[in-house]
Amino acid sequence: MSYWQFLAFFLVLPLSGLLWWARHWLNRRFLIHLVYLVVISLIFTIPMDNFAISQGIWSFNLERTWRVTMFRIPVEEYFFYVLWIAMSSLLTLICWHGFGLSYTEGQSEDAK
């Protein structure tokens, strides 16, 4: 199995289902926060992965990737970062609404 097939099966398919499930709760504020989370995760994980690869802590089988790397990291790993953050954020949103909480601007009535 290639890395891309792994991403499609374990992240893209579940993410598609979560997007459908959470479609009524997606709003501009959530999407802006999602972009912030992705950027922050990339800022921290790119140097960490690059260091780990350079030290031989872990590696990627280039036969199972597109053989395109940025900073020693296969391009699929960047897709993994983005898809994983999106999936975990959607799961959080779904659980948030499942507990009857609201993801809206301002304070709740209880906090006022």
Short mmCIF file of C-alpha atoms in Angstrom, two decimals:
data_model
loop_
_atom_site.label_atom_id
_atom_site.label_comp_id
_atom_site.label_asym_id
_atom_site.label_seq_id
_atom_site.Cartn_x
_atom_site.Cartn_y
_atom_site.Cartn_z
CA MET A 1 0.00 0.00 0.00
CA SER A 2 1.35 3.41 -0.89
CA TYR A 3 1.29 6.33 1.51
CA TRP A 4 -1.31 8.05 -0.68
CA GLN A 5 -3.58 4.98 -0.55
CA PHE A 6 -3.15 4.89 3.23
CA LEU A 7 -4.20 8.55 3.47
CA ALA A 8 -7.19 8.00 1.20
CA PHE A 9 -8.46 4.99 3.15
CA PHE A 10 -7.75 6.08 6.72
CA LEU A 11 -8.18 9.86 6.52
CA VAL A 12 -9.97 11.03 3.36
CA LEU A 13 -12.86 8.56 3.63
CA PRO A 14 -13.54 9.17 7.35
CA LEU A 15 -13.07 12.91 6.84
CA SER A 16 -15.68 12.87 4.08
CA GLY A 17 -18.17 11.23 6.43
CA LEU A 18 -17.39 13.69 9.21
CA LEU A 19 -17.80 16.63 6.83
CA TRP A 20 -21.23 15.33 5.86
CA TRP A 21 -22.18 14.78 9.51
CA ALA A 22 -21.00 18.23 10.63
CA ARG A 23 -22.21 20.12 7.55
CA HIS A 24 -24.84 22.09 9.51
CA TRP A 25 -22.31 23.29 12.09
CA LEU A 26 -19.54 24.40 9.76
CA ASN A 27 -19.18 28.15 9.72
CA ARG A 28 -16.62 30.79 8.89
CA ARG A 29 -15.31 31.00 12.46
CA PHE A 30 -14.69 27.25 12.64
CA LEU A 31 -12.88 27.28 9.28
CA ILE A 32 -10.67 30.21 10.35
CA HIS A 33 -9.75 28.36 13.54
CA LEU A 34 -9.04 25.24 11.50
CA VAL A 35 -6.61 27.17 9.30
CA TYR A 36 -4.85 28.50 12.43
CA LEU A 37 -4.55 24.97 13.83
CA VAL A 38 -3.10 23.65 10.58
CA VAL A 39 -0.54 26.47 10.37
CA ILE A 40 0.49 26.00 14.01
CA SER A 41 0.80 22.24 13.56
CA LEU A 42 2.98 22.71 10.48
CA ILE A 43 5.23 25.19 12.30
CA PHE A 44 5.89 22.62 15.04
CA THR A 45 5.87 19.33 13.15
CA ILE A 46 7.99 20.21 10.11
CA PRO A 47 11.15 20.91 12.16
CA MET A 48 10.44 17.94 14.43
CA ASP A 49 9.97 15.52 11.52
CA ASN A 50 12.95 16.93 9.67
CA PHE A 51 15.18 16.50 12.72
CA ALA A 52 13.91 12.97 13.38
CA ILE A 53 14.56 11.97 9.77
CA SER A 54 18.04 13.53 9.77
CA GLN A 55 18.91 11.62 12.98
CA GLY A 56 17.62 8.31 11.64
CA ILE A 57 14.85 8.14 14.25
CA TRP A 58 12.40 7.39 11.50
CA SER A 59 12.31 7.28 7.74
CA PHE A 60 9.93 6.90 4.84
CA ASN A 61 10.10 4.23 2.18
CA LEU A 62 10.36 6.36 -0.96
CA GLU A 63 9.12 3.39 -3.01
CA ARG A 64 5.73 3.93 -1.34
CA THR A 65 5.60 7.70 -1.78
CA TRP A 66 5.49 10.08 -4.74
CA ARG A 67 9.26 10.61 -4.20
CA VAL A 68 8.68 14.34 -3.80
CA THR A 69 10.11 15.74 -0.58
CA MET A 70 10.28 19.13 1.07
CA PHE A 71 12.82 19.44 3.89
CA ARG A 72 13.41 15.65 3.72
CA ILE A 73 9.72 15.03 4.38
CA PRO A 74 7.56 13.33 1.72
CA VAL A 75 4.77 15.50 0.41
CA GLU A 76 2.23 12.93 1.62
CA GLU A 77 3.29 13.63 5.20
CA TYR A 78 2.15 17.24 4.77
CA PHE A 79 -1.21 15.96 3.55
CA PHE A 80 -1.29 13.77 6.65
CA TYR A 81 -0.77 16.80 8.93
CA VAL A 82 -3.57 18.77 7.29
CA LEU A 83 -6.03 15.86 7.05
CA TRP A 84 -5.38 14.71 10.62
CA ILE A 85 -5.93 18.19 12.06
CA ALA A 86 -9.10 18.59 9.99
CA MET A 87 -10.43 15.21 11.11
CA SER A 88 -9.71 15.75 14.79
CA SER A 89 -11.20 19.26 14.61
CA LEU A 90 -14.38 17.94 13.03
CA LEU A 91 -14.62 15.21 15.66
CA THR A 92 -14.28 17.89 18.33
CA LEU A 93 -17.01 19.98 16.66
CA ILE A 94 -19.33 16.97 16.48
CA CYS A 95 -18.71 16.07 20.13
CA TRP A 96 -19.12 19.73 21.12
CA HIS A 97 -22.58 19.83 19.55
CA GLY A 98 -23.36 16.36 20.87
CA PHE A 99 -23.05 17.75 24.40
CA GLY A 100 -25.35 20.63 23.52
CA LEU A 101 -22.63 23.24 23.50
CA SER A 102 -22.56 26.07 20.97
CA TYR A 103 -19.71 27.24 18.79
CA THR A 104 -20.90 30.80 18.15
CA GLU A 105 -19.63 34.32 18.54
CA GLY A 106 -19.78 35.90 21.98
CA GLN A 107 -20.61 34.48 25.37
CA SER A 108 -23.33 32.02 26.24
CA GLU A 109 -26.33 33.17 28.25
CA ASP A 110 -24.93 31.43 31.35
CA ALA A 111 -21.66 33.37 31.14
CA LYS A 112 -23.34 36.79 31.04
#
